[in-house]
mmCIF file of C-alpha atoms in Angstrom:
data_model
loop_
_atom_site.group_PDB
_atom_site.id
_atom_site.type_symbol
_atom_site.label_atom_id
_atom_site.label_comp_id
_atom_site.label_asym_id
_atom_site.label_seq_id
_atom_site.Cartn_x
_atom_site.Cartn_y
_atom_site.Cartn_z
ATOM 1 C CA MET A 1 -8.468 -25.097 -17.837
ATOM 2 C CA SER A 2 -9.075 -23.130 -14.565
ATOM 3 C CA ASN A 3 -7.243 -19.971 -13.853
ATOM 4 C CA ASP A 4 -5.851 -21.715 -11.061
ATOM 5 C CA VAL A 5 -4.494 -24.442 -12.604
ATOM 6 C CA GLU A 6 -3.501 -22.784 -15.553
ATOM 7 C CA PHE A 7 -1.496 -19.976 -13.081
ATOM 8 C CA GLU A 8 0.173 -22.997 -11.452
ATOM 9 C CA ASN A 9 1.505 -24.375 -14.620
ATOM 10 C CA SER A 10 3.271 -20.773 -15.249
ATOM 11 C CA ILE A 11 5.288 -21.267 -11.920
ATOM 12 C CA ARG A 12 6.080 -24.450 -12.921
ATOM 13 C CA LYS A 13 7.604 -23.491 -16.528
ATOM 14 C CA MET A 14 9.194 -19.957 -14.194
ATOM 15 C CA LEU A 15 11.025 -22.702 -12.060
ATOM 16 C CA GLU A 16 11.883 -25.026 -14.927
ATOM 17 C CA HIS A 17 13.502 -21.821 -16.564
ATOM 18 C CA VAL A 18 15.623 -20.729 -13.624
ATOM 19 C CA GLY A 19 17.307 -23.965 -14.044
ATOM 20 C CA GLU A 20 15.081 -25.971 -11.072
ATOM 21 C CA ASP A 21 13.654 -29.428 -10.970
ATOM 22 C CA ILE A 22 9.836 -28.921 -10.462
ATOM 23 C CA ASN A 23 10.237 -32.374 -8.808
ATOM 24 C CA ARG A 24 12.141 -32.116 -6.158
ATOM 25 C CA GLU A 25 10.550 -32.248 -2.763
ATOM 26 C CA GLY A 26 10.643 -28.708 -1.848
ATOM 27 C CA LEU A 27 8.980 -27.351 -5.392
ATOM 28 C CA ILE A 28 6.105 -29.851 -5.600
ATOM 29 C CA ASP A 29 3.510 -27.662 -3.472
ATOM 30 C CA THR A 30 5.376 -24.152 -4.906
ATOM 31 C CA PRO A 31 3.306 -23.684 -7.483
ATOM 32 C CA SER A 32 -0.208 -23.412 -5.011
ATOM 33 C CA ARG A 33 1.647 -21.581 -2.586
ATOM 34 C CA VAL A 34 2.670 -19.158 -4.550
ATOM 35 C CA ARG A 35 -1.133 -19.160 -6.311
ATOM 36 C CA LYS A 36 -2.678 -18.870 -2.983
ATOM 37 C CA ALA A 37 0.361 -15.913 -1.784
ATOM 38 C CA PHE A 38 -1.012 -13.940 -4.969
ATOM 39 C CA GLU A 39 -4.608 -14.125 -4.460
ATOM 40 C CA PHE A 40 -3.734 -12.519 -1.072
ATOM 41 C CA MET A 41 -0.622 -9.767 -2.060
ATOM 42 C CA CYS A 42 -3.450 -9.070 -4.890
ATOM 43 C CA SER A 43 -6.949 -9.341 -2.829
ATOM 44 C CA GLY A 44 -7.135 -5.166 -3.292
ATOM 45 C CA TYR A 45 -8.469 -5.390 -6.899
ATOM 46 C CA ASN A 46 -11.398 -7.286 -5.620
ATOM 47 C CA GLN A 47 -12.053 -4.449 -2.472
ATOM 48 C CA ASP A 48 -13.515 -0.995 -2.428
ATOM 49 C CA PRO A 49 -12.178 1.805 -0.208
ATOM 50 C CA LYS A 50 -15.284 3.529 -0.246
ATOM 51 C CA GLU A 51 -17.348 -0.133 1.713
ATOM 52 C CA ILE A 52 -14.727 -0.141 4.106
ATOM 53 C CA LEU A 53 -15.179 4.690 4.574
ATOM 54 C CA GLN A 54 -18.806 4.396 4.930
ATOM 55 C CA LYS A 55 -19.574 1.685 7.365
ATOM 56 C CA ALA A 56 -17.276 3.636 10.185
ATOM 57 C CA LEU A 57 -18.211 7.608 9.911
ATOM 58 C CA PHE A 58 -19.619 9.129 12.725
ATOM 59 C CA THR A 59 -20.516 12.262 13.269
ATOM 60 C CA SER A 60 -18.768 15.125 15.464
ATOM 61 C CA SER A 61 -17.487 18.215 16.026
ATOM 62 C CA ASN A 62 -13.734 17.856 15.823
ATOM 63 C CA ASP A 63 -12.300 20.312 13.368
ATOM 64 C CA GLU A 64 -8.469 19.376 14.331
ATOM 65 C CA MET A 65 -6.180 17.174 12.386
ATOM 66 C CA VAL A 66 -6.232 13.649 13.174
ATOM 67 C CA VAL A 67 -2.663 12.144 12.649
ATOM 68 C CA VAL A 68 -2.131 8.368 12.015
ATOM 69 C CA LYS A 69 1.200 7.140 11.777
ATOM 70 C CA ASP A 70 3.474 4.527 10.724
ATOM 71 C CA ILE A 71 1.228 2.320 9.043
ATOM 72 C CA GLU A 72 3.208 -0.367 8.096
ATOM 73 C CA PHE A 73 2.307 -1.355 4.509
ATOM 74 C CA TYR A 74 3.479 -4.664 2.063
ATOM 75 C CA SER A 75 3.554 -4.297 -1.860
ATOM 76 C CA GLN A 76 4.810 -5.093 -5.171
ATOM 77 C CA CYS A 77 6.535 -3.194 -8.059
ATOM 78 C CA GLU A 78 4.502 -3.236 -10.848
ATOM 79 C CA HIS A 79 7.603 -3.804 -12.570
ATOM 80 C CA HIS A 80 9.325 -6.519 -11.106
ATOM 81 C CA MET A 81 6.899 -7.675 -8.767
ATOM 82 C CA LEU A 82 9.405 -7.288 -5.946
ATOM 83 C CA PRO A 83 8.548 -5.832 -2.759
ATOM 84 C CA ILE A 84 7.956 -2.712 -1.458
ATOM 85 C CA ILE A 85 8.168 -2.229 2.024
ATOM 86 C CA GLY A 86 6.644 0.591 4.176
ATOM 87 C CA LYS A 87 5.265 3.074 6.175
ATOM 88 C CA VAL A 88 2.539 5.377 5.669
ATOM 89 C CA HIS A 89 1.539 8.609 7.621
ATOM 90 C CA VAL A 90 -1.933 9.870 6.991
ATOM 91 C CA ALA A 91 -3.568 13.005 8.352
ATOM 92 C CA TYR A 92 -7.122 14.799 7.346
ATOM 93 C CA ILE A 93 -9.344 17.405 9.358
ATOM 94 C CA PRO A 94 -12.530 16.004 10.155
ATOM 95 C CA ASN A 95 -15.814 18.317 8.172
ATOM 96 C CA GLY A 96 -18.355 17.018 10.264
ATOM 97 C CA LYS A 97 -17.609 13.176 10.340
ATOM 98 C CA VAL A 98 -14.665 11.300 11.915
ATOM 99 C CA VAL A 99 -13.447 8.021 10.799
ATOM 100 C CA GLY A 100 -12.951 4.747 12.535
ATOM 101 C CA LEU A 101 -9.349 4.744 13.033
ATOM 102 C CA SER A 102 -8.822 1.155 11.292
ATOM 103 C CA LYS A 103 -10.635 2.007 8.334
ATOM 104 C CA ILE A 104 -7.546 3.917 7.330
ATOM 105 C CA PRO A 105 -5.262 1.106 7.709
ATOM 106 C CA ARG A 106 -7.118 -1.040 6.019
ATOM 107 C CA VAL A 107 -7.799 1.704 3.118
ATOM 108 C CA ILE A 108 -3.909 1.526 2.864
ATOM 109 C CA ASP A 109 -3.940 -1.878 1.994
ATOM 110 C CA VAL A 110 -6.409 -1.790 -0.544
ATOM 111 C CA PHE A 111 -4.184 -0.101 -2.938
ATOM 112 C CA ALA A 112 -1.004 -1.816 -1.368
ATOM 113 C CA ARG A 113 -2.713 -4.855 -2.332
ATOM 114 C CA ARG A 114 -2.091 -4.501 -5.973
ATOM 115 C CA LEU A 115 1.142 -4.006 -7.955
ATOM 116 C CA GLN A 116 1.830 -0.691 -7.661
ATOM 117 C CA ILE A 117 4.793 2.365 -8.163
ATOM 118 C CA GLN A 118 4.937 4.390 -4.560
ATOM 119 C CA GLU A 119 4.018 7.295 -6.446
ATOM 120 C CA GLN A 120 0.578 6.059 -7.954
ATOM 121 C CA LEU A 121 -0.373 4.745 -4.016
ATOM 122 C CA THR A 122 0.133 7.652 -2.245
ATOM 123 C CA GLU A 123 -1.957 9.620 -4.464
ATOM 124 C CA GLN A 124 -4.533 6.636 -4.922
ATOM 125 C CA ILE A 125 -4.738 6.680 -0.588
ATOM 126 C CA CYS A 126 -4.798 10.332 -0.488
ATOM 127 C CA ASP A 127 -8.365 10.591 -3.249
ATOM 128 C CA ALA A 128 -9.800 7.543 -1.756
ATOM 129 C CA LEU A 129 -9.596 9.148 2.074
ATOM 130 C CA ASN A 130 -10.539 13.051 0.253
ATOM 131 C CA GLU A 131 -13.317 11.846 -2.024
ATOM 132 C CA HIS A 132 -15.150 9.484 0.330
ATOM 133 C CA LEU A 133 -14.384 11.408 4.105
ATOM 134 C CA GLN A 134 -15.293 14.732 2.585
ATOM 135 C CA PRO A 135 -12.788 16.367 5.135
ATOM 136 C CA LYS A 136 -11.305 19.911 5.155
ATOM 137 C CA GLY A 137 -8.252 18.536 3.672
ATOM 138 C CA VAL A 138 -5.548 15.004 3.394
ATOM 139 C CA ALA A 139 -2.317 14.788 3.574
ATOM 140 C CA VAL A 140 -0.544 11.251 2.923
ATOM 141 C CA MET A 141 3.207 10.415 3.265
ATOM 142 C CA ILE A 142 4.852 7.017 2.267
ATOM 143 C CA ASP A 143 8.811 6.661 3.149
ATOM 144 C CA ALA A 144 8.865 2.998 1.888
ATOM 145 C CA ARG A 145 11.978 0.427 0.410
ATOM 146 C CA HIS A 146 12.072 -1.129 -3.087
ATOM 147 C CA MET A 147 13.416 -4.909 -3.024
ATOM 148 C CA CYS A 148 13.582 -4.214 -7.237
ATOM 149 C CA MET A 149 16.574 -1.759 -5.941
ATOM 150 C CA GLU A 150 17.869 -3.269 -3.739
ATOM 151 C CA MET A 151 18.072 -7.240 -4.475
ATOM 152 C CA ARG A 152 18.700 -6.347 -8.157
ATOM 153 C CA GLY A 153 19.772 -3.206 -10.188
ATOM 154 C CA VAL A 154 21.378 -0.680 -8.775
ATOM 155 C CA GLN A 155 21.564 -2.917 -5.395
ATOM 156 C CA LYS A 156 21.569 -0.267 -2.817
ATOM 157 C CA ILE A 157 20.533 -1.384 0.844
ATOM 158 C CA CYS A 158 18.242 0.373 3.310
ATOM 159 C CA SER A 159 17.738 3.385 0.745
ATOM 160 C CA THR A 160 14.255 4.764 1.424
ATOM 161 C CA THR A 161 11.372 6.982 -1.297
ATOM 162 C CA VAL A 162 9.553 9.622 0.266
ATOM 163 C CA THR A 163 6.238 10.407 -1.455
ATOM 164 C CA SER A 164 3.650 13.114 -0.527
ATOM 165 C CA ALA A 165 0.708 13.550 -1.413
ATOM 166 C CA LEU A 166 -1.802 16.542 -0.172
ATOM 167 C CA ARG A 167 -5.454 17.869 -0.459
ATOM 168 C CA GLY A 168 -7.337 20.752 0.401
ATOM 169 C CA LEU A 169 -5.538 22.750 3.494
ATOM 170 C CA PHE A 170 -2.658 20.678 3.676
ATOM 171 C CA LYS A 171 -2.067 21.780 0.224
ATOM 172 C CA THR A 172 -3.584 25.642 0.557
ATOM 173 C CA ASN A 173 -2.336 26.168 3.928
ATOM 174 C CA LYS A 174 1.268 26.443 4.773
ATOM 175 C CA LYS A 175 0.894 25.835 8.980
ATOM 176 C CA THR A 176 -1.342 23.186 8.285
ATOM 177 C CA LYS A 177 1.685 21.765 6.027
ATOM 178 C CA ASP A 178 4.114 22.453 8.413
ATOM 179 C CA GLU A 179 2.049 20.972 11.683
ATOM 180 C CA PHE A 180 1.869 17.789 9.204
ATOM 181 C CA LEU A 181 5.187 17.656 8.574
ATOM 182 C CA SER A 182 6.750 18.207 12.033
ATOM 183 C CA ILE A 183 4.244 15.263 13.685
ATOM 184 C CA VAL A 184 5.566 12.749 10.865
ATOM 185 C CA SER A 185 9.305 13.655 10.541
ATOM 186 C CA SER A 186 10.440 11.521 13.277
ATOM 187 C CA SER A 187 8.967 9.187 11.606
ATOM 188 C CA LEU A 188 10.579 9.377 8.535
ATOM 189 C CA HIS A 189 14.110 7.020 8.673
ATOM 190 C CA LYS A 190 13.305 4.486 11.116
#
């Protein structure tokens, strides 16, 4: 039995388990649609941030902070497989190289399109940028809503979780860290 068929059969069993009629018109193609959705939502397992970043590194004399903020992302929590929806703010201080700006959201998607916890997602993005750009510093902040807190459990609607990861000058130089926080603070809790 192929993995696709096995996955779709699992979805059929889940639908039956919750009391659905899997032969109902609206559900006939649902197992296939869910499989395809999960293949997309978990596509980050098949991507390498190094490949993405190394295709767009450019020599530059710029040594000032580069900030890309309000990058929307969608992920799924690894505990309940429910959505995490939020924004990522990224800053780095070049060290002889800059990266094409579109590559930063692509790296975010590599890690967001995996089952995640927000704390780990923040660290993975920061570490990938730090390792492959080799900048003087990297800062990543994520502000996100967790549907596992809103749709079930404590049901706290619109609460957000903020996480950060700092490397290099962002961790060792208070002025650099404060500049980053000042730039992104206007975006928090929007």
